[in-house]
């Protein structure tokens, strides 16, 4: 589902320059569609997570997540039916000693806008199918990892896992 | 909802069979705050969804838990740390704990132990971030409730960094732990100061 939505986003973005050319000569000037931008994510966690009594596994695993429009996400999470701009997966995220992961992942080009990252760090290596946090996995807070995609640029963002799921 | 469920305080059900008692004939007050930074009026709506359960289906009573102090003042352009203790009145099981401060908070920690020498940290937000004011991290004990024994100590530690020209005190800033306990029909509240 996430891949399908991502492909739809790419198709729409590709069509925008063509659509911008439609209309009569009497129409007001049509602005060119903004150039998509990309995101480069690496990952981190907090002292609170490191000290959590619910943390039982080493801080090492696969990060899964999705990016939503900021306007679609509240303290209750994404609204029903909110589309994902894209999703990511990054294996071997190691935060056992590092403050920030050494590896990173770059998204596909997405439309310039304000977004929120929601996701998890799978510490017990069983999240590949369901991709939902279980007790002991790390998770993001609903509105903490917010950022803006700028037109035609790669924006670097450090995603912070604030919670040990329980 | 996305398969990447973000953890949200309001979206978590208590463990099965747990219920919070609401006495009949009481009023409920909902207080919400809005800051309209636009030049136009805005229409807002607040919703609280509560699921009722039959009393006979309740196997474990749960209640809110709060520690709070009004007795602090953070001088202008200074850092401040305060610590206050509350005594557990009766045996209960801690299900959840979180911290609450506002934008000038810098660190929050909650401890529990049978004595000062045996205090153990149950919750830490370090550094405290401004957006934690509305959505703080929490520590859940739904699957492994933490027994709080009568007579033991709950310690709350708050730190602030005041970057303003004014002294910060309640309610501009706050120092509160909140959460749920199981094994009590009444709220477990410890509030210091007038």
Tab-separated table of N, CA and C in Angstrom, chain A residues 70-155:
chain	number	residue	atom	x	y	z
A	70	UNK	N	2.024	17.060	7.792
A	70	UNK	CA	1.910	17.540	9.177
A	70	UNK	C	0.462	17.835	9.526
A	71	UNK	N	-0.292	18.340	8.565
A	71	UNK	CA	-1.687	18.725	8.831
A	71	UNK	C	-2.576	17.495	9.072
A	72	UNK	N	-2.092	16.321	8.735
A	72	UNK	CA	-2.880	15.104	8.910
A	72	UNK	C	-2.583	14.390	10.227
A	73	UNK	N	-1.669	14.933	11.020
A	73	UNK	CA	-1.242	14.239	12.232
A	73	UNK	C	-1.474	15.126	13.448
A	74	UNK	N	-2.156	14.576	14.436
A	74	UNK	CA	-2.398	15.287	15.685
A	74	UNK	C	-1.787	14.487	16.835
A	75	UNK	N	-2.083	14.912	18.036
A	75	UNK	CA	-1.613	14.164	19.196
A	75	UNK	C	-2.190	12.754	19.229
A	76	UNK	N	-3.272	12.547	18.496
A	76	UNK	CA	-3.890	11.225	18.422
A	76	UNK	C	-3.302	10.390	17.288
A	77	UNK	N	-2.312	10.919	16.596
A	77	UNK	CA	-1.725	10.202	15.484
A	77	UNK	C	-2.336	10.645	14.168
A	78	UNK	N	-2.108	9.881	13.078
A	78	UNK	CA	-2.653	10.263	11.780
A	78	UNK	C	-4.178	10.135	11.769
A	79	UNK	N	-4.837	11.045	11.092
A	79	UNK	CA	-6.286	10.924	10.958
A	79	UNK	C	-6.584	9.705	10.089
A	80	UNK	N	-7.798	9.196	10.258
A	80	UNK	CA	-8.211	8.037	9.461
A	80	UNK	C	-8.102	8.351	7.978
A	81	UNK	N	-7.443	7.464	7.266
A	81	UNK	CA	-7.325	7.641	5.828
A	81	UNK	C	-6.204	8.568	5.392
A	82	UNK	N	-5.409	9.056	6.330
A	82	UNK	CA	-4.320	9.961	5.956
A	82	UNK	C	-3.326	9.239	5.049
A	83	UNK	N	-2.975	9.828	3.921
A	83	UNK	CA	-2.046	9.152	3.006
A	83	UNK	C	-0.614	9.275	3.493
A	84	UNK	N	0.180	8.265	3.177
A	84	UNK	CA	1.606	8.328	3.454
A	84	UNK	C	2.308	8.913	2.235
A	85	UNK	N	3.144	9.915	2.450
A	85	UNK	CA	3.900	10.462	1.328
A	85	UNK	C	4.920	9.437	0.836
A	86	UNK	N	5.504	8.737	1.774
A	86	UNK	CA	6.413	7.644	1.465
A	86	UNK	C	6.718	6.881	2.742
A	87	UNK	N	7.396	5.779	2.612
A	87	UNK	CA	7.810	5.004	3.782
A	87	UNK	C	9.273	4.619	3.627
A	88	UNK	N	9.888	4.270	4.746
A	88	UNK	CA	11.295	3.900	4.708
A	88	UNK	C	11.554	2.673	5.551
A	89	UNK	N	12.702	2.072	5.295
A	89	UNK	CA	13.179	0.936	6.082
A	89	UNK	C	14.701	1.006	6.063
A	90	UNK	N	15.326	0.909	7.230
A	90	UNK	CA	16.787	0.945	7.296
A	90	UNK	C	17.263	-0.077	8.307
A	91	UNK	N	18.009	-1.039	7.841
A	91	UNK	CA	18.518	-2.098	8.710
A	91	UNK	C	19.797	-1.643	9.416
A	92	UNK	N	20.134	-2.368	10.465
A	92	UNK	CA	21.401	-2.160	11.185
A	92	UNK	C	21.546	-0.744	11.745
A	93	UNK	N	20.471	-0.214	12.272
A	93	UNK	CA	20.565	1.066	12.981
A	93	UNK	C	21.100	0.758	14.377
A	94	UNK	N	22.286	1.273	14.663
A	94	UNK	CA	22.969	0.913	15.915
A	94	UNK	C	23.116	2.144	16.794
A	95	UNK	N	22.412	2.157	17.902
A	95	UNK	CA	22.467	3.280	18.849
A	95	UNK	C	22.994	2.811	20.204
A	96	UNK	N	23.678	1.662	20.202
A	96	UNK	CA	24.155	1.133	21.482
A	96	UNK	C	25.150	2.074	22.143
A	97	UNK	N	26.036	2.634	21.345
A	97	UNK	CA	26.991	3.597	21.899
A	97	UNK	C	26.925	4.951	21.196
A	98	UNK	N	26.479	4.967	19.961
A	98	UNK	CA	26.435	6.213	19.187
A	98	UNK	C	25.204	7.033	19.565
A	99	UNK	N	25.383	8.351	19.611
A	99	UNK	CA	24.237	9.228	19.840
A	99	UNK	C	23.322	9.246	18.610
A	100	UNK	N	23.944	9.184	17.439
A	100	UNK	CA	23.205	9.217	16.180
A	100	UNK	C	23.682	8.056	15.314
A	101	UNK	N	22.779	7.423	14.576
A	101	UNK	CA	23.157	6.276	13.754
A	101	UNK	C	24.182	6.683	12.700
A	102	UNK	N	25.118	5.767	12.469
A	102	UNK	CA	26.144	6.037	11.453
A	102	UNK	C	25.561	5.935	10.049
A	103	UNK	N	24.550	5.085	9.881
A	103	UNK	CA	23.959	4.917	8.552
A	103	UNK	C	22.716	5.785	8.414
A	104	UNK	N	22.299	5.966	7.184
A	104	UNK	CA	21.145	6.816	6.911
A	104	UNK	C	20.413	6.277	5.687
A	105	UNK	N	19.231	6.830	5.452
A	105	UNK	CA	18.420	6.410	4.305
A	105	UNK	C	17.862	7.650	3.633
A	106	UNK	N	17.821	7.629	2.312
A	106	UNK	CA	17.298	8.754	1.541
A	106	UNK	C	15.965	8.358	0.915
A	107	UNK	N	14.989	9.244	1.022
A	107	UNK	CA	13.663	8.928	0.483
A	107	UNK	C	13.613	9.193	-1.017
A	108	UNK	N	12.520	8.749	-1.606
A	108	UNK	CA	12.222	9.153	-2.981
A	108	UNK	C	11.869	10.645	-2.970
A	109	UNK	N	11.883	11.319	-4.119
A	109	UNK	CA	11.476	12.732	-4.155
A	109	UNK	C	10.014	12.894	-3.758
A	110	UNK	N	9.753	13.853	-2.890
A	110	UNK	CA	8.374	14.118	-2.495
A	110	UNK	C	8.086	15.617	-2.596
A	111	UNK	N	6.824	15.945	-2.624
A	111	UNK	CA	6.353	17.304	-2.848
A	111	UNK	C	6.777	18.214	-1.695
A	112	UNK	N	7.298	19.401	-1.959
A	112	UNK	CA	7.652	20.318	-0.872
A	112	UNK	C	6.449	20.638	-0.001
A	113	UNK	N	6.609	20.398	1.275
A	113	UNK	CA	5.517	20.630	2.229
A	113	UNK	C	6.045	20.338	3.621
A	114	UNK	N	5.167	20.429	4.602
A	114	UNK	CA	5.539	20.107	5.979
A	114	UNK	C	5.076	18.695	6.309
A	115	UNK	N	5.969	17.926	6.925
A	115	UNK	CA	5.690	16.521	7.160
A	115	UNK	C	6.036	16.119	8.581
A	116	UNK	N	5.550	14.928	8.933
A	116	UNK	CA	5.861	14.304	10.222
A	116	UNK	C	6.282	12.868	9.951
A	117	UNK	N	7.314	12.419	10.669
A	117	UNK	CA	7.745	11.017	10.576
A	117	UNK	C	7.161	10.258	11.762
A	118	UNK	N	6.536	9.133	11.484
A	118	UNK	CA	6.056	8.213	12.515
A	118	UNK	C	6.683	6.864	12.268
A	119	UNK	N	7.230	6.262	13.301
A	119	UNK	CA	7.849	4.968	13.059
A	119	UNK	C	8.357	4.295	14.311
A	120	UNK	N	9.179	3.275	14.088
A	120	UNK	CA	9.638	2.432	15.177
A	120	UNK	C	11.036	1.916	14.886
A	121	UNK	N	11.708	1.481	15.949
A	121	UNK	CA	12.976	0.760	15.825
A	121	UNK	C	12.746	-0.629	16.390
A	122	UNK	N	12.836	-1.605	15.515
A	122	UNK	CA	12.524	-2.988	15.860
A	122	UNK	C	13.746	-3.627	16.517
A	123	UNK	N	13.714	-3.747	17.838
A	123	UNK	CA	14.891	-4.233	18.566
A	123	UNK	C	14.944	-5.758	18.681
A	124	UNK	N	13.799	-6.406	18.508
A	124	UNK	CA	13.809	-7.868	18.673
A	124	UNK	C	13.625	-8.585	17.350
A	125	UNK	N	13.859	-7.857	16.245
A	125	UNK	CA	13.940	-8.471	14.916
A	125	UNK	C	12.719	-9.283	14.516
A	126	UNK	N	11.541	-8.795	14.915
A	126	UNK	CA	10.337	-9.520	14.490
A	126	UNK	C	9.303	-8.597	13.886
A	127	UNK	N	9.754	-7.421	13.459
A	127	UNK	CA	8.798	-6.432	12.985
A	127	UNK	C	8.633	-6.363	11.483
A	128	UNK	N	9.288	-7.243	10.742
A	128	UNK	CA	9.311	-7.116	9.283
A	128	UNK	C	7.928	-7.310	8.653
A	129	UNK	N	7.098	-8.136	9.278
A	129	UNK	CA	5.798	-8.431	8.669
A	129	UNK	C	4.760	-7.400	9.101
A	130	UNK	N	4.532	-7.279	10.399
A	130	UNK	CA	3.485	-6.398	10.899
A	130	UNK	C	3.912	-4.939	10.913
A	131	UNK	N	5.191	-4.706	11.136
A	131	UNK	CA	5.721	-3.341	11.224
A	131	UNK	C	4.966	-2.510	12.245
A	132	UNK	N	4.668	-3.111	13.371
A	132	UNK	CA	4.078	-2.399	14.496
A	132	UNK	C	4.979	-2.603	15.694
A	133	UNK	N	5.159	-1.564	16.505
A	133	UNK	CA	6.018	-1.753	17.674
A	133	UNK	C	5.390	-2.715	18.663
A	134	UNK	N	6.252	-3.520	19.273
A	134	UNK	CA	5.820	-4.387	20.360
A	134	UNK	C	6.493	-3.916	21.638
A	135	UNK	N	6.098	-4.509	22.732
A	135	UNK	CA	6.704	-4.156	24.001
A	135	UNK	C	8.218	-4.296	23.914
A	136	UNK	N	8.925	-3.226	24.241
A	136	UNK	CA	10.380	-3.223	24.181
A	136	UNK	C	10.960	-2.552	22.957
A	137	UNK	N	10.169	-2.386	21.909
A	137	UNK	CA	10.628	-1.652	20.728
A	137	UNK	C	10.571	-0.150	20.997
A	138	UNK	N	11.292	0.603	20.200
A	138	UNK	CA	11.238	2.050	20.322
A	138	UNK	C	10.194	2.606	19.358
A	139	UNK	N	9.619	3.752	19.730
A	139	UNK	CA	8.618	4.383	18.866
A	139	UNK	C	8.775	5.896	18.922
A	140	UNK	N	8.180	6.551	17.947
A	140	UNK	CA	8.221	8.005	17.904
A	140	UNK	C	6.994	8.587	18.587
A	141	UNK	N	7.096	9.822	19.048
A	141	UNK	CA	5.936	10.559	19.522
A	141	UNK	C	5.213	11.142	18.309
A	142	UNK	N	3.912	11.471	18.473
A	142	UNK	CA	3.120	11.812	17.279
A	142	UNK	C	3.520	13.098	16.578
A	143	UNK	N	4.047	14.081	17.291
A	143	UNK	CA	4.294	15.363	16.621
A	143	UNK	C	5.718	15.872	16.801
A	144	UNK	N	6.609	15.033	17.270
A	144	UNK	CA	7.961	15.509	17.553
A	144	UNK	C	8.821	15.634	16.299
A	145	UNK	N	8.784	14.634	15.438
A	145	UNK	CA	9.673	14.596	14.273
A	145	UNK	C	9.032	15.291	13.081
A	146	UNK	N	8.966	16.631	13.180
A	146	UNK	CA	8.365	17.424	12.114
A	146	UNK	C	9.465	18.110	11.312
A	147	UNK	N	9.256	18.290	10.008
A	147	UNK	CA	10.276	18.905	9.175
A	147	UNK	C	9.613	19.394	7.893
A	148	UNK	N	10.370	20.163	7.147
A	148	UNK	CA	9.876	20.731	5.881
A	148	UNK	C	10.724	20.231	4.732
A	149	UNK	N	10.086	19.747	3.705
A	149	UNK	CA	10.779	19.383	2.465
A	149	UNK	C	10.870	20.626	1.600
A	150	UNK	N	12.081	20.977	1.247
A	150	UNK	CA	12.312	22.152	0.405
A	150	UNK	C	12.428	21.740	-1.050
A	151	UNK	N	12.013	22.628	-1.897
A	151	UNK	CA	12.019	22.344	-3.329
A	151	UNK	C	13.432	22.113	-3.855
A	152	UNK	N	13.638	20.993	-4.505
A	152	UNK	CA	14.891	20.726	-5.189
A	152	UNK	C	16.094	20.482	-4.315
A	153	UNK	N	15.879	20.232	-3.018
A	153	UNK	CA	17.015	20.016	-2.123
A	153	UNK	C	16.857	18.732	-1.331
A	154	UNK	N	17.973	18.247	-0.800
A	154	UNK	CA	17.950	17.101	0.114
A	154	UNK	C	18.060	17.646	1.533
A	155	UNK	N	17.076	17.358	2.339
A	155	UNK	CA	17.034	17.856	3.717
A	155	UNK	C	17.443	16.747	4.661
